[in-house]
Amino acid sequence: MRGSFFVFKRRMVQRLRQLAIFVIGSAKVKLLLCCCFAFTLLVLASRAPAFMGWEHQTVPPDRSSVHRKGYTILMNTWKRNDLLKKSISHYTKCAGLDSIHIVWSEPDPPSDSLTNFLNHVIKSNSRGGRQIELKYDINKEDSLNNRFKEIKGLKTDAVFSIDDDVIFPCSSVEFAFNVWRSAPDTMVGYVPRVHWLDQSKGNMDHYIYGGWWSVWWMGTYSMVLSKAAFFHKKYLSLYTNEMPASIRDYVTKNRNCEDIAMSFLVANATGASPIWVKGDINEIGSTGISSLGGHSEKRSECVNRFVAEYGRMPLVSTSVKAVDSRGVWFW
Amino acid sequence: MRGSFFVFKRRMVQRLRQLAIFVIGSAKVKLLLCCCFAFTLLVLASRAPAFMGWEHQTVPPDRSSVHRKGYTILMNTWKRNDLLKKSISHYTKCAGLDSIHIVWSEPDPPSDSLTNFLNHVIKSNSRGGRQIELKYDINKEDSLNNRFKEIKGLKTDAVFSIDDDVIFPCSSVEFAFNVWRSAPDTMVGYVPRVHWLDQSKGNMDHYIYGGWWSVWWMGTYSMVLSKAAFFHKKYLSLYTNEMPASIRDYVTKNRNCEDIAMSFLVANATGASPIWVKGDINEIGSTGISSLGGHSEKRSECVNRFVAEYGRMPLVSTSVKAVDSRGVWFW
């Protein structure tokens, strides 16, 4: 117990030291700021016309993106038409969106009024010859595995898997899509989660699943949740056809952890970590299962169950965060 | 001219507004800091034993990395044995290093004293059963293309291309290697460069190459220099065997731009941007060609020449920066 306390104290001292460095750093930042300002004035005075010429330097449009495909939104929804309408209305405004697949597992098919509304929204946001496609993936069985069913004839390699109650600005979506294009084999998402070995259980390999605060405290993560992530369409086929059926059964039975299963699947295929991108999340609903009691324990159970299925822990921890350098002034 | 001035003024106002947001933000940060501190004390007082249990939560070792290969250092050197010794002495201390290939294009072969020194350094840093391999790639012709000659029998997929006068801490190297493992098809490096369309030339597609300050000003980049970058070994073969010979000839003749040629090659293959990672660079030499006069014009010439060879501009601009989230407190 005393040992634990001292280790904790050491961690606190370490964190406080980091804080001190941050505060001293900010003094340096102010100095740097003054220098930059003085430098700017100097340059401006001495060679104003040449300096103004900077404005000519526009980054050229990315030509290959014209020929490159965009992404497909894969949206899971469940009896929340108002949220679905809000989400689709938002995302159809984003450039790069090619088509929308709504995973529909309700007993009743989508109503005509919903379909009419969505078609109207899509039409009004389809500018410049862009034609966004809308499809429902209607499922008879209500299983969380429906979310990752293989979609035949998908036109884009990139799938943007998103819950119906999560809204990101289009700029954030474009940013994550950019990261994914450079790393198309891994998952690229906004919501990081972590696992760690529970040493209190002695030699037994028992893992614990950690949420947002654990990631914040440790600065590392090993999963990004499929509630808001890009991944390659090939993983839909792998999830449905190649992943052990026992994992899919577990997900159906427990109504949980399809996102952890997908993280395991991708990490097992790549041997690498996912990439967490910074984005402004706006959660418009609040009835997700993560807000229910005992959530963390159930998630830990999933992790340990999947480790047993794979015979090893495929997840790879990392501390990489992709940020937009246009928002960073001090490098 | 007046138009240019107003555009410039608008950009300044925009930047000052960002600055204001930053300053106001820092007040928020202080408030957040106080809240966090109070929260920590509260939690500590109410459930100290449970909280201390956090220390049990060590991130498990990445098991797959045991089976995964490390990286090969590909180091270009030219009559600077002192720098070469310093660099190799440093990098052999880094975990993950599998082998070192020194690209040797001097008329005389490496001296015995140099080889003895390097072998000694490697031996003394090869701990825990790790055996780092050292090889010279001896070239008769002195060409910058030697740097990217195909290496038969390379054991690792990852190549860490690095100049002999650039030192990064091992932690930075490991970090970039981690990013590369998640994005093995693209270039992952520390030194970003940018290109843009020169609109002053009217309709002609004339590009300008921009250095560090251009990247800082615009926040975007489209290349990472091979003086410090990870890439897949397949690109060595592509550079030597598949890339138009006219580009290699241009590089040899002008003694410049092999790094831009590699950036074009990779972007053309992936259709995506490279990834810039944050790292603490320490340049131990200062006689590189980038410090010579007319450097920027020559680099712009290269860009335009290569665009003509490819028949299009393959480079893709981005603003993604990979940072270590352990160093970021305020998300």
XYZ file of C-alpha atoms in Angstrom:
662
model
C 0.000 0.000 0.000
C 2.823 2.364 0.964
C 4.614 1.359 -2.214
C 1.575 2.255 -4.251
C 1.352 5.622 -2.545
C 4.960 6.480 -3.323
C 4.556 5.456 -6.942
C 1.466 7.640 -7.122
C 3.366 10.508 -5.496
C 6.147 10.135 -8.043
C 3.604 10.308 -10.870
C 2.115 13.466 -9.318
C 5.559 15.071 -8.992
C 6.260 14.169 -12.604
C 2.985 15.715 -13.755
C 3.591 18.870 -11.666
C 7.053 19.148 -13.203
C 5.458 18.978 -16.644
C 3.093 21.720 -15.530
C 6.022 23.877 -14.388
C 7.700 23.378 -17.755
C 4.434 24.396 -19.405
C 4.247 27.617 -17.346
C 7.906 28.514 -17.988
C 7.292 27.594 -21.607
C 4.469 30.110 -21.822
C 6.888 32.882 -20.755
C 9.138 31.811 -23.599
C 6.117 31.827 -25.862
C 5.411 35.458 -24.974
C 9.020 36.382 -25.738
C 8.826 34.533 -29.035
C 5.571 36.332 -29.781
C 7.213 39.742 -29.257
C 10.164 38.750 -31.454
C 7.843 37.547 -34.204
C 5.816 40.737 -34.051
C 8.947 42.908 -34.231
C 10.286 40.787 -37.073
C 7.008 41.101 -38.984
C 7.017 44.903 -38.649
C 10.642 45.023 -39.775
C 10.059 42.913 -42.867
C 6.882 44.813 -43.662
C 8.668 48.171 -43.533
C 11.694 47.108 -45.540
C 10.101 45.132 -48.357
C 6.378 45.647 -48.231
C 5.607 45.008 -51.923
C 7.539 41.750 -52.051
C 5.996 40.636 -48.794
C 2.524 41.321 -50.044
C 3.334 39.036 -52.932
C 2.871 36.170 -50.457
C -0.790 36.438 -51.095
C -0.206 35.055 -54.575
C 0.987 31.857 -53.010
C -2.158 29.839 -52.896
C -1.774 26.139 -52.345
C -2.755 24.515 -55.626
C -5.919 22.473 -55.686
C -5.249 18.820 -55.153
C -5.779 17.595 -58.703
C -5.649 13.915 -57.949
C -8.560 14.309 -55.534
C -10.757 15.010 -58.533
C -10.048 11.503 -59.752
C -9.981 9.980 -56.311
C -13.104 8.621 -54.720
C -14.644 10.144 -51.647
C -16.085 8.271 -48.693
C -19.257 6.432 -47.775
C -21.082 7.240 -44.572
C -22.158 4.113 -42.715
C -24.663 5.219 -40.109
C -26.217 3.032 -37.473
C -29.609 4.185 -36.222
C -32.277 2.851 -33.904
C -35.666 4.487 -33.514
C -34.299 8.008 -33.428
C -35.541 9.537 -36.665
C -35.072 13.075 -35.385
C -31.360 12.503 -34.762
C -30.990 10.672 -38.063
C -32.535 13.597 -39.933
C -30.298 16.080 -38.147
C -27.142 14.060 -38.842
C -27.861 13.399 -42.497
C -28.828 17.047 -43.024
C -25.430 18.003 -41.663
C -23.162 15.474 -43.359
C -24.667 15.902 -46.825
C -23.138 19.392 -46.748
C -19.615 17.940 -46.486
C -17.474 17.724 -49.625
C -16.097 14.283 -50.383
C -19.255 12.450 -49.335
C -20.135 9.920 -52.027
C -22.969 7.889 -50.560
C -24.865 7.160 -47.360
C -25.719 3.700 -46.053
C -28.145 3.655 -43.167
C -28.029 0.455 -41.142
C -31.676 -0.195 -40.350
C -32.520 -2.925 -37.831
C -35.949 -1.773 -36.635
C -38.904 -4.119 -37.110
C -40.753 -1.557 -39.270
C -39.204 -0.346 -42.514
C -38.251 3.344 -42.850
C -41.353 5.501 -43.189
C -42.156 7.344 -46.390
C -41.961 10.683 -44.614
C -38.419 9.917 -43.415
C -37.316 8.806 -46.871
C -38.897 11.864 -48.474
C -37.193 14.154 -45.991
C -33.766 12.572 -46.500
C -34.104 12.576 -50.287
C -35.065 16.233 -50.199
C -32.078 17.115 -47.997
C -29.708 15.171 -50.225
C -31.067 16.785 -53.352
C -30.801 20.294 -51.970
C -27.191 19.694 -50.879
C -26.120 17.975 -54.114
C -24.495 20.906 -55.827
C -22.065 21.063 -58.724
C -23.076 17.810 -60.388
C -22.433 15.792 -57.239
C -25.040 13.084 -56.715
C -25.068 11.584 -53.230
C -26.565 8.118 -53.071
C -28.795 7.055 -50.166
C -29.357 3.416 -49.302
C -30.933 1.589 -46.398
C -29.373 -1.696 -45.338
C -32.508 -3.325 -43.972
C -31.914 -6.140 -41.477
C -34.424 -8.631 -40.175
C -32.377 -9.603 -37.160
C -31.552 -6.897 -34.632
C -27.829 -7.379 -34.003
C -24.995 -4.927 -33.516
C -23.097 -6.937 -36.133
C -25.452 -5.442 -38.732
C -23.381 -2.320 -38.443
C -20.435 -4.026 -40.145
C -22.214 -6.213 -42.679
C -20.427 -6.506 -45.976
C -21.806 -4.054 -48.547
C -21.597 -5.338 -52.094
C -20.728 -2.839 -54.793
C -19.531 -0.083 -52.484
C -17.996 2.568 -54.729
C -15.523 4.064 -52.279
C -12.702 2.384 -50.389
C -13.212 4.708 -47.435
C -16.040 4.055 -44.997
C -16.892 6.721 -42.439
C -18.636 4.840 -39.659
C -20.662 7.224 -37.527
C -23.428 7.050 -34.942
C -26.618 8.963 -35.642
C -26.104 11.150 -32.570
C -22.585 12.406 -33.242
C -21.891 15.498 -35.316
C -18.479 16.706 -36.439
C -17.898 19.855 -38.490
C -17.237 19.080 -42.159
C -13.703 20.464 -41.749
C -12.996 17.822 -39.078
C -14.402 15.081 -41.309
C -12.263 16.226 -44.239
C -9.232 16.339 -41.971
C -9.744 12.771 -40.731
C -10.388 11.617 -44.301
C -7.050 13.178 -45.298
C -5.279 11.264 -42.544
C -6.999 8.051 -43.610
C -5.904 8.501 -47.224
C -2.301 8.470 -45.999
C -2.982 5.459 -43.753
C -5.737 3.470 -45.513
C -5.068 0.173 -43.728
C -5.636 1.390 -40.213
C -8.596 2.922 -38.385
C -8.622 6.690 -38.140
C -11.024 8.121 -35.603
C -11.930 10.754 -33.072
C -12.733 8.717 -29.969
C -9.703 6.942 -28.470
C -9.896 4.153 -25.912
C -7.180 2.226 -24.120
C -6.521 -1.165 -22.577
C -3.952 -2.196 -20.006
C -2.787 -5.252 -18.152
C -4.304 -5.577 -14.696
C -1.264 -6.405 -12.604
C -3.307 -6.916 -9.462
C -4.399 -10.279 -10.871
C -0.893 -11.700 -10.559
C 0.365 -13.666 -13.513
C -3.001 -14.026 -15.168
C -3.285 -11.965 -18.327
C -6.290 -9.897 -17.372
C -6.952 -6.696 -19.256
C -8.863 -3.596 -18.295
C -10.671 -1.319 -20.731
C -10.220 2.391 -20.120
C -12.362 5.296 -21.267
C -11.707 8.925 -21.982
C -10.166 9.857 -18.632
C -7.751 6.935 -18.763
C -6.576 8.076 -22.192
C -6.208 11.623 -20.887
C -4.230 10.495 -17.856
C -1.900 8.110 -19.655
C -1.723 9.872 -23.016
C -1.874 6.531 -24.816
C -4.625 4.627 -26.603
C -5.007 1.397 -28.529
C -8.452 1.682 -30.126
C -10.578 4.302 -31.828
C -14.291 3.672 -31.579
C -16.332 2.984 -34.696
C -18.926 5.485 -33.504
C -16.792 8.017 -35.396
C -14.005 6.507 -37.500
C -12.764 5.953 -41.025
C -11.719 2.490 -42.157
C -11.250 0.568 -45.400
C -14.305 -1.238 -46.785
C -12.339 -4.508 -46.832
C -12.781 -4.724 -43.065
C -16.561 -5.045 -43.488
C -16.007 -8.209 -45.478
C -13.423 -9.471 -42.976
C -15.747 -8.760 -40.044
C -18.656 -10.591 -41.630
C -16.862 -13.494 -43.306
C -13.463 -14.049 -41.711
C -13.705 -13.029 -38.063
C -14.473 -15.967 -35.725
C -18.248 -16.472 -35.573
C -17.943 -16.824 -31.802
C -17.033 -13.121 -31.595
C -20.056 -12.108 -33.663
C -22.240 -14.348 -31.474
C -20.840 -12.712 -28.347
C -21.622 -9.249 -29.748
C -25.187 -10.229 -30.652
C -25.832 -11.897 -27.316
C -24.386 -9.115 -25.165
C -25.579 -6.236 -27.347
C -22.200 -4.583 -26.920
C -18.570 -4.393 -28.106
C -18.949 -4.575 -31.883
C -16.591 -1.584 -31.943
C -13.971 -3.355 -29.824
C -14.302 -6.392 -32.104
C -13.602 -4.172 -35.123
C -10.564 -2.658 -33.380
C -9.211 -6.155 -32.693
C -9.841 -7.184 -36.292
C -7.985 -4.219 -37.803
C -5.073 -4.373 -35.335
C -4.737 -8.100 -35.987
C -4.563 -7.435 -39.738
C -2.101 -4.535 -39.601
C -0.006 -5.222 -36.500
C -0.171 -1.468 -35.970
C -2.069 1.054 -33.910
C -5.023 3.155 -35.063
C -4.659 6.919 -35.504
C -6.515 9.341 -33.306
C -7.398 12.672 -34.902
C -8.412 15.802 -33.080
C -11.979 16.867 -33.852
C -14.753 18.947 -32.323
C -17.336 16.376 -31.280
C -20.936 17.410 -30.758
C -23.066 14.670 -29.225
C -26.688 15.472 -29.945
C -28.180 12.460 -28.138
C -27.399 11.101 -24.690
C -28.960 7.672 -24.461
C -25.990 5.584 -25.595
C -25.069 2.438 -23.694
C -21.849 4.060 -22.493
C -23.873 6.167 -20.069
C -25.408 3.102 -18.417
C -24.020 1.597 -15.206
C -21.402 -1.177 -15.300
C -20.352 -0.115 -18.795
C -16.621 -0.248 -18.115
C -16.724 -3.738 -16.583
C -18.681 -5.093 -19.542
C -16.179 -3.577 -21.951
C -13.278 -5.129 -20.029
C -15.052 -8.476 -20.256
C -15.251 -8.059 -24.029
C -11.536 -7.282 -24.288
C -10.597 -10.382 -22.302
C -13.006 -12.559 -24.241
C -11.610 -11.384 -27.586
C -8.017 -11.877 -26.399
C -8.958 -15.486 -25.627
C -10.464 -15.850 -29.117
C -7.367 -14.474 -30.860
C -4.992 -16.344 -28.556
C -3.079 -13.102 -28.043
C -3.584 -9.369 -27.575
C -3.488 -7.827 -31.070
C -4.093 -4.215 -29.977
C -1.060 -1.929 -30.230
C -0.780 1.079 -27.928
C 0.403 4.439 -29.185
C 0.431 8.110 -28.239
C 0.203 9.573 -31.751
C -2.341 12.338 -32.191
C -3.023 13.935 -35.565
C -3.661 17.656 -35.229
C -4.211 20.415 -37.775
C -0.964 22.372 -38.052
C -2.890 25.421 -39.269
C -4.212 25.784 -35.737
C -0.772 25.450 -34.149
C 1.260 28.631 -33.986
C 4.112 27.560 -31.791
C 5.966 24.529 -33.022
C -1.561 46.646 -55.797
C -4.270 48.068 -53.531
C -6.129 44.774 -53.852
C -3.053 42.878 -52.742
C -2.661 45.169 -49.760
C -6.234 44.638 -48.629
C -5.919 40.890 -48.983
C -2.734 41.040 -46.928
C -4.472 43.228 -44.332
C -7.312 40.723 -44.118
C -4.824 37.919 -43.526
C -3.167 39.986 -40.757
C -6.532 40.701 -39.112
C -7.347 37.003 -39.313
C -4.037 36.068 -37.702
C -4.467 38.716 -34.965
C -7.937 37.357 -34.290
C -6.423 33.896 -33.881
C -3.923 35.428 -31.485
C -6.727 37.025 -29.466
C -8.502 33.678 -29.285
C -5.241 32.147 -28.103
C -4.871 34.737 -25.319
C -8.497 34.400 -24.198
C -8.013 30.650 -24.474
C -5.124 30.798 -22.034
C -7.414 32.413 -19.438
C -9.781 29.507 -19.954
C -6.840 27.180 -19.618
C -6.000 28.654 -16.212
C -9.596 28.203 -15.091
C -9.564 24.626 -16.353
C -6.298 24.081 -14.521
C -7.814 25.249 -11.218
C -10.869 23.044 -11.748
C -8.673 20.039 -12.505
C -6.576 20.665 -9.415
C -9.646 20.992 -7.197
C -11.144 17.886 -8.774
C -7.938 15.926 -8.184
C -7.851 16.915 -4.506
C -11.514 15.992 -4.113
C -11.105 12.562 -5.669
C -7.914 11.983 -3.729
C -9.605 12.768 -0.425
C -12.745 10.761 -1.064
C -11.330 7.576 -2.536
C -7.600 7.611 -2.081
C -7.014 3.839 -2.086
C -8.989 3.239 -5.256
C -7.327 6.183 -6.932
C -3.881 4.939 -6.078
C -4.840 1.733 -7.789
C -4.349 3.639 -11.056
C -0.683 2.935 -10.748
C -1.415 -0.713 -11.451
C -2.583 0.328 -14.864
C 0.551 -0.059 -16.894
C 0.103 -0.209 -20.618
C 0.928 -3.770 -21.605
C 4.036 -4.327 -23.685
C 3.256 -4.460 -27.351
C 3.641 -8.179 -27.924
C 3.407 -8.110 -31.670
C 6.396 -5.756 -31.814
C 8.541 -8.643 -30.621
C 7.700 -10.477 -33.808
C 7.665 -7.394 -35.954
C 10.789 -6.191 -37.681
C 12.461 -2.942 -36.818
C 13.909 -0.446 -39.280
C 17.040 -0.005 -41.360
C 18.978 3.229 -41.235
C 19.979 4.421 -44.690
C 22.598 7.101 -44.193
C 24.132 9.209 -46.896
C 27.598 10.548 -46.116
C 30.271 12.482 -47.965
C 33.736 13.063 -46.554
C 32.510 13.853 -43.065
C 33.722 10.927 -40.987
C 33.432 12.869 -37.733
C 29.719 13.502 -38.291
C 29.182 9.930 -39.450
C 30.796 8.584 -36.275
C 28.710 10.890 -34.106
C 25.463 9.935 -35.849
C 26.044 6.198 -35.827
C 27.140 6.340 -32.178
C 23.830 7.972 -31.378
C 21.411 5.906 -33.462
C 22.840 2.537 -32.429
C 21.450 3.317 -28.969
C 17.885 3.419 -30.322
C 15.652 0.373 -29.861
C 14.117 -0.976 -33.054
C 17.230 -0.396 -35.158
C 17.931 -3.547 -37.160
C 20.730 -2.596 -39.532
C 22.674 0.351 -40.923
C 23.425 0.938 -44.591
C 25.929 3.683 -45.269
C 25.745 5.060 -48.790
C 29.379 5.594 -49.710
C 30.184 7.511 -52.895
C 33.689 8.801 -52.111
C 36.537 7.784 -54.427
C 38.429 6.082 -51.563
C 36.828 3.185 -49.705
C 36.009 3.581 -45.996
C 39.183 3.553 -43.911
C 39.981 0.728 -41.514
C 39.963 3.114 -38.575
C 36.427 4.271 -39.429
C 35.190 0.705 -39.833
C 36.842 -0.348 -36.574
C 35.301 2.590 -34.740
C 31.801 1.902 -36.082
C 32.032 -1.821 -35.374
C 33.138 -1.079 -31.831
C 30.254 1.351 -31.283
C 27.751 -1.113 -32.690
C 29.086 -3.935 -30.551
C 29.000 -1.899 -27.365
C 25.400 -0.808 -28.038
C 24.173 -4.268 -29.078
C 22.619 -5.350 -25.823
C 20.129 -8.086 -25.036
C 20.971 -10.380 -27.929
C 20.330 -7.644 -30.494
C 22.848 -7.722 -33.341
C 22.897 -4.591 -35.473
C 24.258 -5.146 -38.959
C 26.520 -2.559 -40.628
C 26.962 -2.432 -44.387
C 28.539 0.022 -46.779
C 26.883 0.489 -50.153
C 29.991 1.414 -52.120
C 29.355 3.347 -55.330
C 31.802 4.060 -58.113
C 29.800 6.900 -59.576
C 29.156 9.932 -57.372
C 25.433 10.582 -57.831
C 22.716 11.629 -55.420
C 20.664 8.744 -56.822
C 23.015 6.398 -54.939
C 21.067 7.343 -51.864
C 18.017 5.459 -53.117
C 19.630 2.492 -54.845
C 17.732 -0.742 -54.439
C 19.140 -2.838 -51.582
C 18.781 -6.564 -52.160
C 17.948 -8.712 -49.162
C 16.914 -5.874 -46.861
C 15.427 -7.518 -43.781
C 13.080 -4.749 -42.693
C 10.256 -3.113 -44.602
C 10.944 0.209 -42.909
C 13.809 2.376 -44.110
C 14.828 5.361 -42.007
C 16.579 7.675 -44.449
C 18.753 10.143 -42.584
C 21.585 12.558 -43.338
C 24.828 12.125 -41.428
C 24.480 15.570 -39.854
C 20.999 15.270 -38.375
C 20.370 13.844 -34.929
C 16.975 13.091 -33.409
C 16.461 11.687 -29.905
C 15.673 7.965 -29.940
C 12.202 8.754 -28.553
C 11.470 10.899 -31.627
C 12.703 8.141 -33.936
C 10.524 5.554 -32.183
C 7.574 7.918 -32.405
C 7.981 8.433 -36.156
C 8.470 4.693 -36.632
C 5.177 4.129 -34.798
C 3.409 6.531 -37.142
C 4.976 4.825 -40.150
C 3.777 1.395 -38.988
C 0.222 2.724 -39.133
C 0.861 4.340 -42.532
C 3.482 2.126 -44.240
C 2.737 3.280 -47.793
C 3.453 6.939 -47.292
C 6.519 8.922 -46.235
C 6.697 9.870 -42.575
C 9.229 12.541 -41.739
C 10.298 15.491 -39.664
C 11.120 18.130 -42.281
C 8.064 19.375 -44.212
C 8.227 21.343 -47.438
C 5.484 22.839 -49.583
C 4.729 23.737 -53.179
C 2.191 26.155 -54.593
C 0.961 27.445 -57.905
C 2.557 30.719 -58.937
C -0.468 32.716 -60.034
C 1.636 35.633 -61.213
C 2.558 33.573 -64.281
C -1.009 33.725 -65.597
C -2.398 30.513 -66.977
C 0.909 28.703 -67.109
C 1.191 25.990 -64.487
C 4.300 27.213 -62.743
C 5.029 25.944 -59.259
C 7.100 27.402 -56.460
C 8.918 25.376 -53.827
C 8.638 26.696 -50.287
C 10.861 26.043 -47.288
C 10.320 26.054 -43.567
C 8.919 29.575 -43.243
C 6.390 28.973 -46.008
C 5.171 25.863 -44.191
C 4.976 27.828 -40.951
C 3.025 30.664 -42.574
C 0.569 28.516 -44.495
C 0.376 25.568 -42.113
C 0.334 23.159 -45.054
C 2.952 20.956 -46.672
C 3.153 18.434 -49.492
C 6.561 16.802 -49.020
C 8.738 15.547 -46.193
C 12.429 15.542 -46.983
C 14.351 12.275 -47.132
C 17.062 13.825 -44.989
C 14.983 12.525 -42.075
C 12.083 10.274 -43.064
C 10.719 6.749 -42.894
C 9.505 5.019 -46.045
C 8.868 1.488 -47.292
C 11.815 -0.313 -48.901
C 9.721 -0.906 -52.040
C 10.267 2.731 -52.981
C 14.016 2.128 -53.347
C 13.283 -0.410 -56.042
C 10.720 1.896 -57.676
C 13.144 4.831 -57.615
C 15.936 2.825 -59.215
C 13.985 0.692 -61.672
C 10.606 2.273 -62.408
C 10.993 6.036 -62.115
C 11.713 7.740 -65.470
C 15.469 7.662 -66.125
C 15.251 11.306 -67.168
C 14.496 12.243 -63.553
C 17.501 10.298 -62.268
C 19.654 11.952 -64.950
C 18.410 15.374 -63.902
C 19.279 14.633 -60.259
C 22.780 13.433 -61.164
C 23.456 16.365 -63.454
C 22.187 19.053 -61.087
C 23.429 17.410 -57.887
C 20.123 18.264 -56.240
C 16.479 17.266 -55.701
C 16.742 13.507 -55.170
C 14.501 14.105 -52.145
C 11.879 15.940 -54.201
C 12.032 13.117 -56.764
C 11.330 10.599 -53.978
C 8.407 12.705 -52.723
C 6.933 12.768 -56.241
C 7.424 9.012 -56.583
C 5.647 8.158 -53.323
C 2.807 10.656 -53.856
C 2.302 9.319 -57.376
C 2.046 5.773 -56.004
C -0.290 6.553 -53.097
C -2.314 9.533 -54.296
C -1.987 10.766 -50.729
C 0.065 13.202 -48.708
C 3.063 12.348 -46.522
C 2.822 12.639 -42.736
C 4.832 15.198 -40.833
C 5.795 14.225 -37.289
C 6.980 16.569 -34.598
C 10.565 15.879 -33.520
C 13.465 17.680 -31.861
C 15.965 18.141 -34.668
C 19.623 18.712 -33.877
C 21.676 19.624 -36.935
C 25.311 18.937 -36.128
C 26.724 20.097 -39.491
C 25.955 23.228 -41.487
C 27.415 22.727 -44.939
C 24.328 21.316 -46.666
C 23.338 22.632 -50.079
C 20.229 24.240 -48.604
C 22.412 26.942 -47.062
C 23.865 27.930 -50.437
C 22.513 30.856 -52.469
C 19.791 30.341 -55.083
C 18.687 27.145 -53.340
C 14.980 27.931 -53.477
C 14.991 28.769 -57.193
C 16.805 25.541 -58.033
C 14.300 23.544 -55.995
C 11.393 25.242 -57.775
C 13.025 24.327 -61.084
C 13.130 20.695 -59.963
C 9.447 20.715 -59.023
C 8.449 22.116 -62.413
C 10.707 19.713 -64.263
C 9.276 16.708 -62.424
C 5.700 17.900 -63.011
C 6.516 17.947 -66.730
C 7.908 14.395 -66.479
C 4.818 13.059 -64.693
C 2.439 15.049 -66.881
C 0.664 16.236 -63.736
C 1.341 17.381 -60.183
C 1.202 14.246 -58.001
C 1.984 15.985 -54.689
C -0.963 16.276 -52.293
C -1.064 19.118 -49.776
C -2.143 18.560 -46.198
C -1.993 20.189 -42.781
C -1.815 17.015 -40.685
C 0.817 17.009 -37.968
C 1.451 13.973 -35.776
C 2.238 14.969 -32.210
C 2.812 12.972 -29.038
C -0.368 13.192 -26.968
C 1.632 12.503 -23.798
C 3.061 15.999 -24.151
C -0.346 17.612 -24.674
C -2.268 18.472 -21.540
C -5.096 20.520 -22.924
C -7.083 18.806 -25.612
